[in-house]
mmCIF file of C-alpha atoms in Angstrom:
data_model
loop_
_atom_site.group_PDB
_atom_site.id
_atom_site.type_symbol
_atom_site.label_atom_id
_atom_site.label_comp_id
_atom_site.label_asym_id
_atom_site.label_seq_id
_atom_site.Cartn_x
_atom_site.Cartn_y
_atom_site.Cartn_z
ATOM 1 C CA UNK A 1122 0.000 0.000 0.000
ATOM 2 C CA UNK A 1123 1.506 3.303 -1.045
ATOM 3 C CA UNK A 1124 1.765 6.332 1.192
ATOM 4 C CA UNK A 1125 -0.582 8.110 -1.240
ATOM 5 C CA UNK A 1126 -3.380 5.649 -0.537
ATOM 6 C CA UNK A 1127 -3.711 5.324 3.250
ATOM 7 C CA UNK A 1128 -6.097 2.706 4.590
ATOM 8 C CA UNK A 1129 -9.653 3.664 5.537
ATOM 9 C CA UNK A 1130 -9.729 1.014 8.248
ATOM 10 C CA UNK A 1131 -6.395 2.290 9.536
ATOM 11 C CA UNK A 1132 -7.861 5.766 9.997
ATOM 12 C CA UNK A 1133 -10.987 4.304 11.602
ATOM 13 C CA UNK A 1134 -8.857 2.339 14.056
ATOM 14 C CA UNK A 1135 -6.929 5.473 15.028
ATOM 15 C CA UNK A 1136 -10.295 7.018 15.974
ATOM 16 C CA UNK A 1137 -11.516 3.862 17.746
ATOM 17 C CA UNK A 1138 -8.223 3.563 19.608
ATOM 18 C CA UNK A 1139 -8.366 7.195 20.709
ATOM 19 C CA UNK A 1140 -11.965 6.863 21.905
ATOM 20 C CA UNK A 1141 -11.680 3.532 23.746
ATOM 21 C CA UNK A 1142 -9.474 4.447 26.668
ATOM 22 C CA UNK A 1143 -9.262 3.241 30.220
ATOM 23 C CA UNK A 1144 -12.202 5.574 30.874
ATOM 24 C CA UNK A 1145 -14.561 2.888 29.588
ATOM 25 C CA UNK A 1146 -14.212 1.202 32.981
ATOM 26 C CA UNK A 1147 -15.930 4.242 34.488
ATOM 27 C CA UNK A 1148 -18.984 3.954 32.234
ATOM 28 C CA UNK A 1149 -20.892 1.163 34.071
ATOM 29 C CA UNK A 1150 -20.247 2.946 37.368
ATOM 30 C CA UNK A 1151 -21.239 6.410 36.134
ATOM 31 C CA UNK A 1152 -24.414 5.038 34.537
ATOM 32 C CA UNK A 1153 -25.397 2.730 37.426
ATOM 33 C CA UNK A 1154 -28.051 5.227 38.541
ATOM 34 C CA UNK A 1155 -29.848 5.286 35.189
ATOM 35 C CA UNK A 1156 -29.012 1.588 34.628
ATOM 36 C CA UNK A 1157 -28.830 -0.270 31.313
ATOM 37 C CA UNK A 1158 -31.752 1.178 29.359
ATOM 38 C CA UNK A 1159 -30.872 4.699 30.442
ATOM 39 C CA UNK A 1160 -27.197 4.135 29.646
ATOM 40 C CA UNK A 1161 -28.098 3.050 26.097
ATOM 41 C CA UNK A 1162 -30.030 6.278 25.540
ATOM 42 C CA UNK A 1163 -27.222 8.430 26.951
ATOM 43 C CA UNK A 1164 -24.540 6.554 24.988
ATOM 44 C CA UNK A 1165 -26.452 6.885 21.675
ATOM 45 C CA UNK A 1166 -27.178 10.561 22.358
ATOM 46 C CA UNK A 1167 -23.562 11.315 23.223
ATOM 47 C CA UNK A 1168 -22.187 9.245 20.317
ATOM 48 C CA UNK A 1169 -24.407 11.057 17.806
ATOM 49 C CA UNK A 1170 -23.532 14.498 19.153
ATOM 50 C CA UNK A 1171 -19.782 13.856 19.396
ATOM 51 C CA UNK A 1172 -19.666 12.297 15.919
ATOM 52 C CA UNK A 1173 -21.666 15.228 14.514
ATOM 53 C CA UNK A 1174 -19.408 17.834 16.101
ATOM 54 C CA UNK A 1175 -16.384 15.982 14.714
ATOM 55 C CA UNK A 1176 -17.907 16.051 11.228
ATOM 56 C CA UNK A 1177 -18.573 19.778 11.677
ATOM 57 C CA UNK A 1178 -14.884 20.306 12.410
ATOM 58 C CA UNK A 1179 -14.070 18.287 9.303
ATOM 59 C CA UNK A 1180 -16.186 20.549 7.081
ATOM 60 C CA UNK A 1181 -14.536 23.675 8.495
ATOM 61 C CA UNK A 1182 -11.097 22.092 8.105
ATOM 62 C CA UNK A 1183 -11.624 21.597 4.360
ATOM 63 C CA UNK A 1184 -11.474 25.383 3.869
ATOM 64 C CA UNK A 1185 -7.889 25.506 5.140
ATOM 65 C CA UNK A 1186 -4.543 23.999 4.048
ATOM 66 C CA UNK A 1187 -3.774 20.413 5.037
ATOM 67 C CA UNK A 1188 -2.287 20.369 8.520
ATOM 68 C CA UNK A 1189 -4.285 23.380 9.740
ATOM 69 C CA UNK A 1190 -5.676 22.579 13.175
ATOM 70 C CA UNK A 1191 -7.720 24.351 15.847
ATOM 71 C CA UNK A 1192 -5.295 27.268 16.149
ATOM 72 C CA UNK A 1193 -5.574 28.326 12.497
ATOM 73 C CA UNK A 1194 -9.336 27.822 12.217
ATOM 74 C CA UNK A 1195 -10.386 29.405 15.514
ATOM 75 C CA UNK A 1196 -8.058 32.386 15.114
ATOM 76 C CA UNK A 1197 -9.336 33.078 11.601
ATOM 77 C CA UNK A 1198 -13.063 32.524 12.194
ATOM 78 C CA UNK A 1199 -13.637 33.426 15.854
ATOM 79 C CA UNK A 1200 -10.793 35.791 16.693
ATOM 80 C CA UNK A 1201 -7.961 35.887 19.250
ATOM 81 C CA UNK A 1202 -10.087 35.758 22.412
ATOM 82 C CA UNK A 1203 -11.844 32.541 21.498
ATOM 83 C CA UNK A 1204 -8.574 31.179 20.144
ATOM 84 C CA UNK A 1205 -6.958 31.734 23.541
ATOM 85 C CA UNK A 1206 -9.878 30.112 25.385
ATOM 86 C CA UNK A 1207 -9.905 27.158 23.007
ATOM 87 C CA UNK A 1208 -6.112 26.826 23.070
ATOM 88 C CA UNK A 1209 -6.095 26.625 26.865
ATOM 89 C CA UNK A 1210 -8.886 24.016 26.824
ATOM 90 C CA UNK A 1211 -7.194 21.883 24.135
ATOM 91 C CA UNK A 1212 -3.779 22.034 25.807
ATOM 92 C CA UNK A 1213 -5.252 21.340 29.252
ATOM 93 C CA UNK A 1214 -7.150 18.235 28.136
ATOM 94 C CA UNK A 1215 -4.531 16.720 25.824
ATOM 95 C CA UNK A 1216 -1.565 17.391 28.110
ATOM 96 C CA UNK A 1217 -3.427 16.097 31.145
ATOM 97 C CA UNK A 1218 -4.539 12.935 29.341
ATOM 98 C CA UNK A 1219 -0.995 12.363 28.097
ATOM 99 C CA UNK A 1220 0.215 12.828 31.668
ATOM 100 C CA UNK A 1221 -2.354 10.366 33.038
ATOM 101 C CA UNK A 1222 -1.676 7.761 30.339
ATOM 102 C CA UNK A 1223 2.085 7.887 30.993
ATOM 103 C CA UNK A 1224 1.437 7.318 34.692
ATOM 104 C CA UNK A 1225 -1.070 4.483 34.338
ATOM 105 C CA UNK A 1226 0.622 2.884 31.309
ATOM 106 C CA UNK A 1227 4.006 3.149 33.021
ATOM 107 C CA UNK A 1228 2.636 1.486 36.147
ATOM 108 C CA UNK A 1229 1.284 -1.456 34.130
ATOM 109 C CA UNK A 1230 4.545 -1.649 32.145
ATOM 110 C CA UNK A 1231 6.585 -1.782 35.357
ATOM 111 C CA UNK A 1232 4.354 -4.576 36.693
ATOM 112 C CA UNK A 1233 4.629 -6.539 33.445
ATOM 113 C CA UNK A 1234 8.393 -6.154 33.227
ATOM 114 C CA UNK A 1235 8.699 -7.147 36.892
ATOM 115 C CA UNK A 1236 6.718 -10.334 36.299
ATOM 116 C CA UNK A 1237 8.756 -11.144 33.183
ATOM 117 C CA UNK A 1238 12.151 -10.484 34.774
ATOM 118 C CA UNK A 1239 11.256 -11.968 38.141
ATOM 119 C CA UNK A 1240 12.344 -8.850 40.012
ATOM 120 C CA UNK A 1241 10.557 -5.592 40.890
ATOM 121 C CA UNK A 1242 10.889 -2.765 38.351
ATOM 122 C CA UNK A 1243 10.697 0.841 39.553
ATOM 123 C CA UNK A 1244 7.729 2.927 38.410
ATOM 124 C CA UNK A 1245 9.894 5.575 36.629
ATOM 125 C CA UNK A 1246 11.531 2.810 34.566
ATOM 126 C CA UNK A 1247 8.139 1.527 33.463
ATOM 127 C CA UNK A 1248 7.019 5.057 32.613
ATOM 128 C CA UNK A 1249 10.127 5.698 30.504
ATOM 129 C CA UNK A 1250 9.799 2.392 28.602
ATOM 130 C CA UNK A 1251 6.089 2.973 27.912
ATOM 131 C CA UNK A 1252 6.717 6.582 26.934
ATOM 132 C CA UNK A 1253 9.753 6.085 24.686
ATOM 133 C CA UNK A 1254 8.299 3.286 22.557
ATOM 134 C CA UNK A 1255 4.999 5.057 21.845
ATOM 135 C CA UNK A 1256 6.388 8.597 21.604
ATOM 136 C CA UNK A 1257 8.858 7.520 18.914
ATOM 137 C CA UNK A 1258 5.950 6.082 16.890
ATOM 138 C CA UNK A 1259 4.114 9.433 16.950
ATOM 139 C CA UNK A 1260 7.341 11.297 16.087
ATOM 140 C CA UNK A 1261 7.934 9.049 13.053
ATOM 141 C CA UNK A 1262 4.559 9.467 11.297
ATOM 142 C CA UNK A 1263 0.799 9.004 11.348
ATOM 143 C CA UNK A 1264 1.289 5.855 9.232
ATOM 144 C CA UNK A 1265 3.303 4.210 12.004
ATOM 145 C CA UNK A 1266 0.546 5.139 14.492
ATOM 146 C CA UNK A 1267 -1.979 3.640 12.041
ATOM 147 C CA UNK A 1268 -0.136 0.307 11.862
ATOM 148 C CA UNK A 1269 0.587 -0.015 15.585
ATOM 149 C CA UNK A 1270 -2.953 1.017 16.509
ATOM 150 C CA UNK A 1271 -4.394 -1.645 14.168
ATOM 151 C CA UNK A 1272 -2.331 -4.335 15.912
ATOM 152 C CA UNK A 1273 -3.331 -3.170 19.384
ATOM 153 C CA UNK A 1274 -7.010 -2.792 18.470
ATOM 154 C CA UNK A 1275 -6.917 -6.410 17.288
ATOM 155 C CA UNK A 1276 -5.477 -7.388 20.663
ATOM 156 C CA UNK A 1277 -8.130 -5.327 22.450
ATOM 157 C CA UNK A 1278 -10.958 -7.076 20.598
ATOM 158 C CA UNK A 1279 -9.514 -10.521 21.370
ATOM 159 C CA UNK A 1280 -8.909 -9.819 25.059
ATOM 160 C CA UNK A 1281 -12.266 -8.036 25.431
ATOM 161 C CA UNK A 1282 -14.330 -10.952 24.132
ATOM 162 C CA UNK A 1283 -12.115 -13.473 25.901
ATOM 163 C CA UNK A 1284 -12.570 -11.636 29.185
ATOM 164 C CA UNK A 1285 -16.280 -10.863 28.847
ATOM 165 C CA UNK A 1286 -17.474 -13.853 26.822
ATOM 166 C CA UNK A 1287 -18.632 -15.688 29.933
ATOM 167 C CA UNK A 1288 -20.348 -12.579 31.293
ATOM 168 C CA UNK A 1289 -22.147 -11.914 28.003
ATOM 169 C CA UNK A 1290 -23.324 -15.521 27.953
ATOM 170 C CA UNK A 1291 -24.604 -15.368 31.523
ATOM 171 C CA UNK A 1292 -26.596 -12.112 31.254
ATOM 172 C CA UNK A 1293 -29.777 -12.281 33.334
ATOM 173 C CA UNK A 1294 -32.570 -10.207 31.815
ATOM 174 C CA UNK A 1295 -34.240 -9.360 35.174
ATOM 175 C CA UNK A 1296 -30.894 -7.932 36.322
ATOM 176 C CA UNK A 1297 -30.175 -6.199 33.005
ATOM 177 C CA UNK A 1298 -33.512 -4.397 33.001
ATOM 178 C CA UNK A 1299 -33.858 -4.175 36.813
ATOM 179 C CA UNK A 1300 -37.348 -5.668 36.655
ATOM 180 C CA UNK A 1301 -37.364 -6.614 40.341
ATOM 181 C CA UNK A 1302 -36.767 -3.064 41.548
ATOM 182 C CA UNK A 1303 -39.305 -1.389 43.824
ATOM 183 C CA UNK A 1304 -42.215 0.273 42.056
ATOM 184 C CA UNK A 1305 -41.134 3.814 42.974
ATOM 185 C CA UNK A 1306 -37.488 3.343 41.900
ATOM 186 C CA UNK A 1307 -36.205 6.429 40.079
ATOM 187 C CA UNK A 1308 -33.528 6.410 37.371
ATOM 188 C CA UNK A 1309 -33.352 9.644 35.370
ATOM 189 C CA UNK A 1310 -32.653 11.815 38.399
ATOM 190 C CA UNK A 1311 -29.100 10.412 38.169
ATOM 191 C CA UNK A 1312 -28.540 11.342 34.497
ATOM 192 C CA UNK A 1313 -26.337 14.354 35.313
ATOM 193 C CA UNK A 1314 -23.571 12.101 36.637
ATOM 194 C CA UNK A 1315 -23.630 9.939 33.502
ATOM 195 C CA UNK A 1316 -23.465 12.625 30.787
ATOM 196 C CA UNK A 1317 -19.959 14.040 31.456
ATOM 197 C CA UNK A 1318 -18.358 10.585 31.659
ATOM 198 C CA UNK A 1319 -19.970 9.505 28.393
ATOM 199 C CA UNK A 1320 -18.790 12.730 26.705
ATOM 200 C CA UNK A 1321 -15.227 12.029 27.842
ATOM 201 C CA UNK A 1322 -15.606 8.496 26.463
ATOM 202 C CA UNK A 1323 -16.098 9.752 22.884
ATOM 203 C CA UNK A 1324 -13.284 12.268 22.535
ATOM 204 C CA UNK A 1325 -11.407 12.177 19.207
ATOM 205 C CA UNK A 1326 -11.708 15.745 17.900
ATOM 206 C CA UNK A 1327 -8.019 16.507 18.122
ATOM 207 C CA UNK A 1328 -7.451 13.886 15.417
ATOM 208 C CA UNK A 1329 -9.745 15.298 12.720
ATOM 209 C CA UNK A 1330 -7.127 17.582 11.158
ATOM 210 C CA UNK A 1331 -4.505 14.819 11.505
ATOM 211 C CA UNK A 1332 -6.680 12.428 9.493
ATOM 212 C CA UNK A 1333 -7.508 15.036 6.865
ATOM 213 C CA UNK A 1334 -3.789 15.565 6.302
ATOM 214 C CA UNK A 1335 -3.157 11.799 6.406
ATOM 215 C CA UNK A 1336 -5.854 11.163 3.774
ATOM 216 C CA UNK A 1337 -4.488 13.949 1.561
ATOM 217 C CA UNK A 1338 -7.580 16.125 1.890
ATOM 218 C CA UNK A 1339 -10.114 13.376 1.092
ATOM 219 C CA UNK A 1340 -12.855 14.639 3.444
ATOM 220 C CA UNK A 1341 -15.502 11.979 2.572
ATOM 221 C CA UNK A 1342 -12.955 9.276 3.414
ATOM 222 C CA UNK A 1343 -12.194 10.973 6.736
ATOM 223 C CA UNK A 1344 -15.939 11.166 7.447
ATOM 224 C CA UNK A 1345 -16.271 7.412 6.823
ATOM 225 C CA UNK A 1346 -13.324 6.780 9.153
ATOM 226 C CA UNK A 1347 -15.046 8.844 11.870
ATOM 227 C CA UNK A 1348 -18.299 6.930 11.436
ATOM 228 C CA UNK A 1349 -16.624 3.510 11.503
ATOM 229 C CA UNK A 1350 -14.235 4.316 14.347
ATOM 230 C CA UNK A 1351 -16.869 5.778 16.651
ATOM 231 C CA UNK A 1352 -19.318 2.950 15.867
ATOM 232 C CA UNK A 1353 -16.678 0.373 16.835
ATOM 233 C CA UNK A 1354 -16.293 2.192 20.153
ATOM 234 C CA UNK A 1355 -20.063 2.432 20.648
ATOM 235 C CA UNK A 1356 -20.555 -1.313 20.097
ATOM 236 C CA UNK A 1357 -17.790 -2.188 22.571
ATOM 237 C CA UNK A 1358 -19.240 0.218 25.151
ATOM 238 C CA UNK A 1359 -22.730 -1.295 24.797
ATOM 239 C CA UNK A 1360 -21.435 -4.861 25.123
ATOM 240 C CA UNK A 1361 -19.408 -3.887 28.185
ATOM 241 C CA UNK A 1362 -22.441 -2.212 29.764
ATOM 242 C CA UNK A 1363 -24.526 -5.335 29.089
ATOM 243 C CA UNK A 1364 -21.832 -7.634 30.522
ATOM 244 C CA UNK A 1365 -21.682 -5.691 33.794
ATOM 245 C CA UNK A 1366 -25.277 -4.500 34.197
ATOM 246 C CA UNK A 1367 -26.584 -7.914 33.162
ATOM 247 C CA UNK A 1368 -24.767 -9.749 35.959
ATOM 248 C CA UNK A 1369 -24.191 -7.327 38.863
ATOM 249 C CA UNK A 1370 -27.506 -6.147 40.366
ATOM 250 C CA UNK A 1371 -28.013 -2.390 40.602
ATOM 251 C CA UNK A 1372 -28.401 -2.471 44.386
ATOM 252 C CA UNK A 1373 -25.010 -4.231 44.713
ATOM 253 C CA UNK A 1374 -23.043 -1.474 42.978
ATOM 254 C CA UNK A 1375 -22.147 0.363 46.206
ATOM 255 C CA UNK A 1376 -18.575 -0.986 46.642
ATOM 256 C CA UNK A 1377 -17.743 -0.344 42.962
ATOM 257 C CA UNK A 1378 -19.022 3.250 43.150
ATOM 258 C CA UNK A 1379 -17.090 3.843 46.368
ATOM 259 C CA UNK A 1380 -13.914 2.594 44.623
ATOM 260 C CA UNK A 1381 -14.643 4.871 41.607
ATOM 261 C CA UNK A 1382 -14.880 1.954 39.182
ATOM 262 C CA UNK A 1383 -11.556 0.327 40.083
ATOM 263 C CA UNK A 1384 -11.264 -2.869 38.014
ATOM 264 C CA UNK A 1385 -10.119 -5.108 40.879
ATOM 265 C CA UNK A 1386 -13.061 -4.029 43.062
ATOM 266 C CA UNK A 1387 -15.478 -4.487 40.153
ATOM 267 C CA UNK A 1388 -14.251 -8.056 39.609
ATOM 268 C CA UNK A 1389 -14.381 -8.843 43.332
ATOM 269 C CA UNK A 1390 -17.959 -7.513 43.569
ATOM 270 C CA UNK A 1391 -18.980 -9.468 40.459
ATOM 271 C CA UNK A 1392 -17.548 -12.798 41.625
ATOM 272 C CA UNK A 1393 -20.563 -13.931 43.728
ATOM 273 C CA UNK A 1394 -22.906 -13.340 40.767
ATOM 274 C CA UNK A 1395 -20.940 -14.712 37.781
ATOM 275 C CA UNK A 1396 -18.024 -16.962 36.906
ATOM 276 C CA UNK A 1397 -15.114 -14.610 36.160
ATOM 277 C CA UNK A 1398 -12.238 -17.087 35.605
ATOM 278 C CA UNK A 1399 -9.147 -15.271 34.311
ATOM 279 C CA UNK A 1400 -11.131 -12.089 33.765
ATOM 280 C CA UNK A 1401 -8.852 -10.012 35.995
ATOM 281 C CA UNK A 1402 -5.670 -10.734 34.038
ATOM 282 C CA UNK A 1403 -7.404 -10.347 30.681
ATOM 283 C CA UNK A 1404 -9.011 -7.030 31.636
ATOM 284 C CA UNK A 1405 -5.630 -5.774 32.820
ATOM 285 C CA UNK A 1406 -4.191 -6.593 29.384
ATOM 286 C CA UNK A 1407 -7.210 -5.000 27.705
ATOM 287 C CA UNK A 1408 -6.774 -1.867 29.835
ATOM 288 C CA UNK A 1409 -3.090 -1.708 28.916
ATOM 289 C CA UNK A 1410 -3.841 -1.894 25.187
ATOM 290 C CA UNK A 1411 -6.652 0.666 25.586
ATOM 291 C CA UNK A 1412 -4.317 3.064 27.382
ATOM 292 C CA UNK A 1413 -1.604 2.605 24.753
ATOM 293 C CA UNK A 1414 -3.934 3.223 21.806
ATOM 294 C CA UNK A 1415 -5.462 6.247 23.530
ATOM 295 C CA UNK A 1416 -1.974 7.594 24.229
ATOM 296 C CA UNK A 1417 -1.139 7.298 20.522
ATOM 297 C CA UNK A 1418 -4.364 8.996 19.422
ATOM 298 C CA UNK A 1419 -4.280 11.791 22.006
ATOM 299 C CA UNK A 1420 -0.618 12.649 21.451
ATOM 300 C CA UNK A 1421 -1.044 12.540 17.666
ATOM 301 C CA UNK A 1422 -3.759 15.179 17.993
ATOM 302 C CA UNK A 1423 -1.616 17.256 20.378
ATOM 303 C CA UNK A 1424 1.404 16.881 18.071
ATOM 304 C CA UNK A 1425 -0.470 18.240 15.046
ATOM 305 C CA UNK A 1426 -2.105 21.008 17.099
ATOM 306 C CA UNK A 1427 1.290 22.240 18.304
ATOM 307 C CA UNK A 1428 2.811 21.964 14.815
ATOM 308 C CA UNK A 1429 0.005 24.187 13.516
ATOM 309 C CA UNK A 1430 0.226 26.549 16.499
ATOM 310 C CA UNK A 1431 3.946 27.225 16.059
ATOM 311 C CA UNK A 1432 4.017 26.670 12.266
ATOM 312 C CA UNK A 1433 6.698 23.998 12.483
ATOM 313 C CA UNK A 1434 7.002 22.062 9.228
ATOM 314 C CA UNK A 1435 7.138 18.313 8.587
ATOM 315 C CA UNK A 1436 10.952 18.127 8.283
ATOM 316 C CA UNK A 1437 13.108 16.184 10.749
ATOM 317 C CA UNK A 1438 13.924 19.405 12.567
ATOM 318 C CA UNK A 1439 10.287 20.562 12.644
ATOM 319 C CA UNK A 1440 8.929 17.198 13.852
ATOM 320 C CA UNK A 1441 11.649 16.969 16.499
ATOM 321 C CA UNK A 1442 10.749 20.380 17.934
ATOM 322 C CA UNK A 1443 7.060 19.480 17.912
ATOM 323 C CA UNK A 1444 7.765 16.123 19.565
ATOM 324 C CA UNK A 1445 9.832 17.782 22.302
ATOM 325 C CA UNK A 1446 7.005 20.185 23.166
ATOM 326 C CA UNK A 1447 4.401 17.415 22.925
ATOM 327 C CA UNK A 1448 6.077 14.813 25.100
ATOM 328 C CA UNK A 1449 8.638 16.340 27.445
ATOM 329 C CA UNK A 1450 6.339 18.521 29.632
ATOM 330 C CA UNK A 1451 3.912 15.711 30.576
ATOM 331 C CA UNK A 1452 6.790 13.242 31.039
ATOM 332 C CA UNK A 1453 8.641 15.628 33.356
ATOM 333 C CA UNK A 1454 5.447 16.380 35.289
ATOM 334 C CA UNK A 1455 4.627 12.690 35.627
ATOM 335 C CA UNK A 1456 8.097 11.820 36.927
ATOM 336 C CA UNK A 1457 8.080 14.765 39.364
ATOM 337 C CA UNK A 1458 4.433 14.572 40.500
ATOM 338 C CA UNK A 1459 3.260 10.992 39.846
ATOM 339 C CA UNK A 1460 -0.211 11.425 41.359
ATOM 340 C CA UNK A 1461 -0.892 15.107 40.741
ATOM 341 C CA UNK A 1462 -3.426 14.493 37.989
ATOM 342 C CA UNK A 1463 -5.964 13.106 40.459
ATOM 343 C CA UNK A 1464 -6.937 16.589 41.653
ATOM 344 C CA UNK A 1465 -7.703 17.954 38.189
ATOM 345 C CA UNK A 1466 -8.710 14.930 36.092
ATOM 346 C CA UNK A 1467 -12.366 15.553 36.985
ATOM 347 C CA UNK A 1468 -12.296 18.806 35.020
ATOM 348 C CA UNK A 1469 -11.200 17.171 31.742
ATOM 349 C CA UNK A 1470 -14.794 16.746 30.587
ATOM 350 C CA UNK A 1471 -15.639 20.367 31.377
ATOM 351 C CA UNK A 1472 -12.684 21.689 29.367
ATOM 352 C CA UNK A 1473 -13.284 19.174 26.555
ATOM 353 C CA UNK A 1474 -16.843 20.460 26.116
ATOM 354 C CA UNK A 1475 -15.391 23.773 24.912
ATOM 355 C CA UNK A 1476 -13.676 22.255 21.876
ATOM 356 C CA UNK A 1477 -15.969 19.285 21.238
ATOM 357 C CA UNK A 1478 -19.292 21.178 21.311
ATOM 358 C CA UNK A 1479 -19.197 24.985 21.555
ATOM 359 C CA UNK A 1480 -16.234 25.636 19.230
ATOM 360 C CA UNK A 1481 -17.333 23.226 16.433
ATOM 361 C CA UNK A 1482 -20.821 24.786 16.396
ATOM 362 C CA UNK A 1483 -19.491 28.353 16.283
ATOM 363 C CA UNK A 1484 -16.828 27.483 13.704
ATOM 364 C CA UNK A 1485 -19.321 25.900 11.329
ATOM 365 C CA UNK A 1486 -21.726 28.831 11.648
ATOM 366 C CA UNK A 1487 -18.965 31.327 10.809
ATOM 367 C CA UNK A 1488 -17.471 29.139 8.074
ATOM 368 C CA UNK A 1489 -20.767 28.816 6.230
ATOM 369 C CA UNK A 1490 -21.149 32.588 6.323
ATOM 370 C CA UNK A 1491 -17.544 33.117 5.189
ATOM 371 C CA UNK A 1492 -17.570 30.411 2.465
ATOM 372 C CA UNK A 1493 -21.255 30.258 1.396
ATOM 373 C CA UNK A 1494 -20.818 28.882 -2.122
ATOM 374 C CA UNK A 1495 -17.800 26.632 -1.690
ATOM 375 C CA UNK A 1496 -18.231 23.184 -3.215
ATOM 376 C CA UNK A 1497 -16.985 20.217 -1.220
ATOM 377 C CA UNK A 1498 -17.792 18.223 1.882
ATOM 378 C CA UNK A 1499 -20.779 19.421 3.933
ATOM 379 C CA UNK A 1500 -22.044 17.817 7.116
ATOM 380 C CA UNK A 1501 -25.744 16.970 7.324
ATOM 381 C CA UNK A 1502 -28.287 18.890 9.383
ATOM 382 C CA UNK A 1503 -27.912 22.537 8.404
ATOM 383 C CA UNK A 1504 -28.469 25.172 11.095
ATOM 384 C CA UNK A 1505 -30.568 22.775 13.181
ATOM 385 C CA UNK A 1506 -27.485 20.638 13.802
ATOM 386 C CA UNK A 1507 -25.449 23.701 14.815
ATOM 387 C CA UNK A 1508 -28.045 24.641 17.460
ATOM 388 C CA UNK A 1509 -28.365 20.989 18.569
ATOM 389 C CA UNK A 1510 -24.609 20.627 19.199
ATOM 390 C CA UNK A 1511 -24.367 23.985 20.981
ATOM 391 C CA UNK A 1512 -27.212 22.918 23.293
ATOM 392 C CA UNK A 1513 -25.437 19.579 23.793
ATOM 393 C CA UNK A 1514 -22.540 21.587 25.181
ATOM 394 C CA UNK A 1515 -24.831 23.597 27.451
ATOM 395 C CA UNK A 1516 -26.453 20.418 28.799
ATOM 396 C CA UNK A 1517 -23.069 18.844 29.550
ATOM 397 C CA UNK A 1518 -21.646 21.918 31.272
ATOM 398 C CA UNK A 1519 -24.771 22.158 33.421
ATOM 399 C CA UNK A 1520 -24.612 18.434 34.236
ATOM 400 C CA UNK A 1521 -20.934 18.629 35.191
ATOM 401 C CA UNK A 1522 -21.345 21.696 37.405
ATOM 402 C CA UNK A 1523 -24.469 20.358 39.106
ATOM 403 C CA UNK A 1524 -22.711 17.035 39.758
ATOM 404 C CA UNK A 1525 -19.482 18.701 40.896
ATOM 405 C CA UNK A 1526 -21.286 20.820 43.505
ATOM 406 C CA UNK A 1527 -23.678 17.971 44.459
ATOM 407 C CA UNK A 1528 -26.755 19.965 43.500
ATOM 408 C CA UNK A 1529 -28.338 16.866 41.961
ATOM 409 C CA UNK A 1530 -28.929 13.381 43.452
ATOM 410 C CA UNK A 1531 -25.916 11.070 43.424
ATOM 411 C CA UNK A 1532 -26.455 7.305 43.159
ATOM 412 C CA UNK A 1533 -24.588 5.364 45.874
ATOM 413 C CA UNK A 1534 -25.741 1.840 45.095
#
């Protein structure tokens, strides 16, 4: 396959790999209040809105040179104030996620190396090994990320179905649909806690400009990659929800919620209700692959954003400068403050709403006024979609703030 004809499935897997991160383990916990039926509605709603806002960014991106990212588009269409706000939000989310993935991925790498070598491996060593291998792939090219992501997505699918096959086969419909709950049981009062987590579970918008450049400006092909990639993620999320909500009763979720969705606690709580076998080891491997693919996708988006921001070209010198600014700050922060992200990780969804909902809607509105008769890719929906996505942002900000300040009911199990 020539470099001039990049693979559609490769692009789709970059999106799927970016979307399916370790955050998926938080989904069953965050949606326990609204339970399975409610979680399906919220997941479909969030998937549609996040996919639509990504396609809106794609349409706007087609009016600019290949490689142009948020900085170019927002500065040109919305002005310097919004560009500053958006730049802070993009940098905050992508740097913080990179930071978190280095920490968690490094911890799992250290454990794996320790088991392989038969001797404990220090956390910083695991972080450096995890970081160096994946960072070099992003520095080399999007094509290398494409190939490595495809391999790891294949491993994720295998380990996911291997780990959850027994759970999917043992789903109990009365548990899945909570048919034995008391007559006055309420579900939708807990929706505010579910929305922000689901939004964070469908983040890929930093990769839209990367894919448009990778596909040599073929916007319809990028759109197909976004559809396929996000649908892969949606299917995996739904199956995971069914596997957990179909076996662990809603009123038994208390310990898992208290542990904030920790995998080991989830497995321990599940064990009296279903045969879990080697599920713990397999889910650990799945989580590792999910973290690695998300690291590749997130840092690829950050890499291209910074290259556009500072107008560094695609030469060895330009890519090296971009890579240094992409990777060294979060690595240094992770080595110096290995648990500092805990205090701010809860605000990732709030900051992400800026550039996954508000900015795409405003950009498309301005772009269609600026380029009214331009032929080329156009996202469906017209002005109705623009209003819909802007309101999606409003709903999520309200849900996050109400949940953060405990102004809405919180499900405890």
